[in-house]
């Protein structure tokens, strides 16, 4: 089933008869599209739009094929190599399914062995720099926690969050405020993690909720919002909140 798509991409990338746009793309130029398509997949799932999800998964698959074709053109690897690598990885990481369960090493041991094979030694190695900041912070914290670098209870995590808030209030220069706000956000992510809450999803949900309520205020306000006082806007906000 994948061959027709691989053939389409080969033709698009043909240096003599291919598409003018596709033939000049590089890993770097299409990387932003890859990230965008992944978000559109997530959006279709969030909206429970199965037709949209089918379409967006196709767009995301195209990105994988596109990267693979560029790699093949440059003599690095092929799409088949990508498939083989991920199959080998999944089999290796699930020895209880594909091997002898009684003698299977633990997940962390498997991950440590993989890092050693690739020359990576830190527990934090492999967390992508391009991830959204909240998601990357969450992954970094989880990696640290796996090797014991974590508070066992929520109380010190809450205390750290309050401490960081106090440091924001005490900061004087824009540079200091910037740094302390980063620490505050990082601590908030940590508290979310201790509550078992996905910080990225929680913020996305809160932003969507705000947008819905704001749009309600915007559409029902008695006059232009710019001409209303903060107290009047708060009153309208509470009405929108009660209606949601």
Short mmCIF file of C-alpha atoms in Angstrom, two decimals:
data_model
loop_
_atom_site.label_atom_id
_atom_site.label_comp_id
_atom_site.label_asym_id
_atom_site.label_seq_id
_atom_site.Cartn_x
_atom_site.Cartn_y
_atom_site.Cartn_z
CA UNK A 1 0.00 0.00 0.00
CA UNK A 2 2.89 2.41 0.62
CA UNK A 3 4.44 1.96 -2.83
CA UNK A 4 2.07 4.36 -4.67
CA UNK A 5 2.96 7.15 -2.24
CA UNK A 6 6.68 6.39 -2.51
CA UNK A 7 6.35 6.54 -6.29
CA UNK A 8 4.50 9.87 -6.11
CA UNK A 9 7.28 11.34 -4.01
CA UNK A 10 10.02 9.98 -6.28
CA UNK A 11 8.32 11.63 -9.26
CA UNK A 12 7.84 14.90 -7.40
CA UNK A 13 11.54 14.92 -6.49
CA UNK A 14 12.82 13.92 -9.94
CA UNK A 15 15.46 16.56 -10.79
CA UNK A 16 14.43 16.69 -14.46
CA UNK A 17 10.66 16.12 -14.53
CA UNK A 18 9.63 16.74 -10.93
CA UNK A 19 7.88 19.61 -9.19
CA UNK A 20 9.90 22.81 -9.05
CA UNK A 21 9.06 23.33 -5.37
CA UNK A 22 9.56 19.75 -4.17
CA UNK A 23 12.93 19.29 -5.86
CA UNK A 24 14.57 22.15 -3.95
CA UNK A 25 13.33 21.25 -0.47
CA UNK A 26 15.70 20.10 2.27
CA UNK A 27 15.32 18.52 5.71
CA UNK A 28 15.47 22.00 7.21
CA UNK A 29 12.90 23.62 4.93
CA UNK A 30 10.22 20.97 5.41
CA UNK A 31 10.80 20.35 9.13
CA UNK A 32 8.34 23.15 10.09
CA UNK A 33 5.67 21.49 7.91
CA UNK A 34 6.31 18.17 9.65
CA UNK A 35 5.70 19.77 13.04
CA UNK A 36 2.61 21.55 11.75
CA UNK A 37 1.14 18.33 10.34
CA UNK A 38 1.66 16.55 13.68
CA UNK A 39 -0.29 19.31 15.40
CA UNK A 40 -3.07 19.05 12.83
CA UNK A 41 -3.34 15.32 13.55
CA UNK A 42 -3.67 16.12 17.26
CA UNK A 43 -6.27 18.79 16.46
CA UNK A 44 -8.40 16.36 14.45
CA UNK A 45 -8.26 13.89 17.35
CA UNK A 46 -9.27 16.63 19.77
CA UNK A 47 -12.26 17.50 17.58
CA UNK A 48 -13.14 13.79 17.15
CA UNK A 49 -13.14 14.40 13.40
CA UNK A 50 -12.43 10.98 11.89
CA UNK A 51 -12.56 12.16 8.28
CA UNK A 52 -10.21 14.98 9.20
CA UNK A 53 -7.94 12.57 11.07
CA UNK A 54 -7.71 10.30 8.04
CA UNK A 55 -6.71 13.28 5.91
CA UNK A 56 -4.22 14.65 8.42
CA UNK A 57 -2.58 11.25 8.97
CA UNK A 58 -2.03 11.14 5.21
CA UNK A 59 -0.38 14.55 5.33
CA UNK A 60 1.84 13.42 8.21
CA UNK A 61 2.76 10.21 6.41
CA UNK A 62 3.71 12.31 3.38
CA UNK A 63 6.17 14.18 5.58
CA UNK A 64 7.86 10.92 6.61
CA UNK A 65 8.07 9.86 2.97
CA UNK A 66 9.37 13.31 1.99
CA UNK A 67 12.19 13.21 4.54
CA UNK A 68 13.02 9.65 3.54
CA UNK A 69 13.20 10.56 -0.15
CA UNK A 70 15.53 13.48 0.55
CA UNK A 71 17.72 11.12 2.58
CA UNK A 72 17.68 8.61 -0.27
CA UNK A 73 18.55 11.30 -2.82
CA UNK A 74 21.55 12.26 -0.69
CA UNK A 75 22.64 8.67 -0.15
CA UNK A 76 21.87 8.46 3.57
CA UNK A 77 19.02 5.94 3.91
CA UNK A 78 15.73 4.88 2.32
CA UNK A 79 12.13 4.63 3.49
CA UNK A 80 12.68 0.90 3.86
CA UNK A 81 15.52 1.58 6.26
CA UNK A 82 13.19 3.79 8.34
CA UNK A 83 10.64 0.96 8.54
CA UNK A 84 13.31 -1.59 9.49
CA UNK A 85 14.76 0.61 12.23
CA UNK A 86 11.42 1.28 13.92
CA UNK A 87 10.39 -2.40 13.70
CA UNK A 88 13.69 -3.48 15.27
CA UNK A 89 13.30 -0.84 17.99
CA UNK A 90 9.75 -1.89 18.88
CA UNK A 91 10.71 -5.57 19.01
CA UNK A 92 13.78 -4.80 21.12
CA UNK A 93 11.79 -2.65 23.55
CA UNK A 94 9.07 -5.29 24.02
CA UNK A 95 10.93 -8.52 24.72
CA UNK A 96 7.99 -9.72 26.83
CA UNK A 97 5.93 -9.74 23.62
CA UNK A 98 8.52 -10.84 21.05
CA UNK A 99 11.00 -12.72 23.27
CA UNK A 100 11.38 -14.63 26.51
CA UNK A 101 9.39 -12.76 29.16
CA UNK A 102 11.12 -14.45 32.11
CA UNK A 103 14.55 -13.17 31.16
CA UNK A 104 13.54 -9.80 29.72
CA UNK A 105 15.49 -6.73 30.90
CA UNK A 106 13.48 -3.81 32.25
CA UNK A 107 12.47 -0.81 30.15
CA UNK A 108 15.05 1.46 31.76
CA UNK A 109 17.81 -1.08 31.18
CA UNK A 110 16.81 -1.35 27.52
CA UNK A 111 16.82 2.44 27.16
CA UNK A 112 20.21 2.68 28.89
CA UNK A 113 21.64 0.07 26.52
CA UNK A 114 20.27 1.99 23.52
CA UNK A 115 21.82 5.23 24.76
CA UNK A 116 25.14 3.47 25.24
CA UNK A 117 25.01 2.07 21.71
CA UNK A 118 24.49 5.55 20.26
CA UNK A 119 27.11 7.18 22.47
CA UNK A 120 24.50 8.88 24.65
CA UNK A 121 25.18 8.65 28.36
CA UNK A 122 22.92 11.23 30.03
CA UNK A 123 19.40 10.31 31.10
CA UNK A 124 18.32 13.54 29.36
CA UNK A 125 19.83 12.68 25.99
CA UNK A 126 17.38 12.35 23.14
CA UNK A 127 14.72 14.82 24.29
CA UNK A 128 14.12 16.87 21.15
CA UNK A 129 15.03 20.56 21.29
CA UNK A 130 12.19 21.41 18.90
CA UNK A 131 9.43 20.22 21.24
CA UNK A 132 7.05 22.85 22.63
CA UNK A 133 8.61 24.30 25.79
CA UNK A 134 6.06 22.89 28.24
CA UNK A 135 6.19 19.43 26.69
CA UNK A 136 10.00 19.42 26.65
CA UNK A 137 10.13 20.54 30.30
CA UNK A 138 7.77 17.72 31.21
CA UNK A 139 9.86 15.12 29.36
CA UNK A 140 13.09 16.40 30.90
CA UNK A 141 11.57 16.18 34.38
CA UNK A 142 10.29 12.64 33.74
CA UNK A 143 13.75 11.56 32.58
CA UNK A 144 15.34 13.04 35.70
CA UNK A 145 12.73 11.37 37.90
CA UNK A 146 13.54 7.96 36.40
CA UNK A 147 17.00 8.10 37.94
CA UNK A 148 15.70 9.34 41.30
CA UNK A 149 16.15 13.09 40.82
CA UNK A 150 12.69 14.02 42.05
CA UNK A 151 10.74 14.87 45.18
CA UNK A 152 8.75 11.89 46.47
CA UNK A 153 5.79 14.06 47.57
CA UNK A 154 3.85 17.09 46.32
CA UNK A 155 4.50 19.38 49.33
CA UNK A 156 8.08 20.42 48.44
CA UNK A 157 7.03 20.85 44.79
CA UNK A 158 4.29 23.28 45.86
CA UNK A 159 6.76 25.08 48.12
CA UNK A 160 9.19 25.42 45.22
CA UNK A 161 6.47 26.94 43.05
CA UNK A 162 5.69 29.55 45.71
CA UNK A 163 9.41 30.23 46.13
CA UNK A 164 9.77 30.85 42.39
CA UNK A 165 6.75 33.19 42.44
CA UNK A 166 8.39 35.20 45.22
CA UNK A 167 11.61 35.41 43.19
CA UNK A 168 9.64 36.77 40.22
CA UNK A 169 8.25 39.51 42.46
CA UNK A 170 11.74 40.36 43.72
CA UNK A 171 13.38 40.44 40.29
CA UNK A 172 14.47 43.91 39.18
CA UNK A 173 15.83 43.80 35.64
CA UNK A 174 14.07 42.48 32.52
CA UNK A 175 16.73 39.79 32.28
CA UNK A 176 16.12 38.66 35.87
CA UNK A 177 12.35 38.69 35.37
CA UNK A 178 12.77 36.60 32.22
CA UNK A 179 14.87 34.03 34.08
CA UNK A 180 12.60 33.86 37.11
CA UNK A 181 9.47 33.52 34.98
CA UNK A 182 11.12 30.58 33.27
CA UNK A 183 11.84 29.00 36.64
CA UNK A 184 8.23 29.61 37.71
CA UNK A 185 6.84 27.96 34.60
CA UNK A 186 9.23 25.03 34.97
CA UNK A 187 8.07 24.56 38.56
CA UNK A 188 4.43 24.72 37.46
CA UNK A 189 5.09 21.95 34.96
CA UNK A 190 6.71 19.93 37.73
CA UNK A 191 3.67 20.33 39.97
CA UNK A 192 1.40 19.28 37.09
CA UNK A 193 3.53 16.18 36.62
CA UNK A 194 3.23 15.28 40.30
CA UNK A 195 -0.54 15.51 39.99
CA UNK A 196 -0.43 13.28 36.93
CA UNK A 197 -1.55 16.12 34.66
CA UNK A 198 -0.11 16.64 31.19
CA UNK A 199 0.97 20.29 31.38
CA UNK A 200 0.89 20.80 27.61
CA UNK A 201 -2.66 19.47 27.32
CA UNK A 202 -3.82 21.30 30.44
CA UNK A 203 -2.62 24.63 29.04
CA UNK A 204 -4.16 23.86 25.65
CA UNK A 205 -7.50 23.12 27.35
CA UNK A 206 -7.30 26.27 29.48
CA UNK A 207 -6.49 28.39 26.40
CA UNK A 208 -9.40 26.89 24.48
CA UNK A 209 -11.73 27.50 27.43
CA UNK A 210 -10.56 31.11 27.65
CA UNK A 211 -11.08 31.59 23.91
CA UNK A 212 -14.65 30.27 24.06
CA UNK A 213 -15.54 32.53 26.99
CA UNK A 214 -13.81 35.53 25.46
CA UNK A 215 -15.70 35.05 22.20
CA UNK A 216 -18.93 34.90 24.22
CA UNK A 217 -18.10 38.18 25.97
CA UNK A 218 -17.11 39.70 22.64
CA UNK A 219 -20.43 38.75 21.04
CA UNK A 220 -22.73 39.69 23.94
CA UNK A 221 -21.03 42.81 25.34
CA UNK A 222 -23.42 45.80 25.29
CA UNK A 223 -20.82 47.95 23.52
CA UNK A 224 -17.28 47.85 22.17
CA UNK A 225 -15.06 46.06 24.71
CA UNK A 226 -12.43 48.80 24.41
CA UNK A 227 -14.95 51.26 25.80
CA UNK A 228 -15.86 49.15 28.83
CA UNK A 229 -14.25 49.28 32.26
CA UNK A 230 -12.50 46.26 33.72
CA UNK A 231 -15.34 45.86 36.22
CA UNK A 232 -17.90 45.79 33.40
CA UNK A 233 -15.80 43.28 31.48
CA UNK A 234 -15.48 41.11 34.58
CA UNK A 235 -19.25 41.11 34.95
CA UNK A 236 -19.65 39.97 31.34
CA UNK A 237 -16.93 37.38 31.88
CA UNK A 238 -18.77 35.88 34.84
CA UNK A 239 -21.92 35.64 32.73
CA UNK A 240 -19.99 33.80 30.01
CA UNK A 241 -18.41 31.57 32.62
CA UNK A 242 -21.77 30.67 34.12
CA UNK A 243 -23.17 29.88 30.69
CA UNK A 244 -20.29 27.56 29.73
#
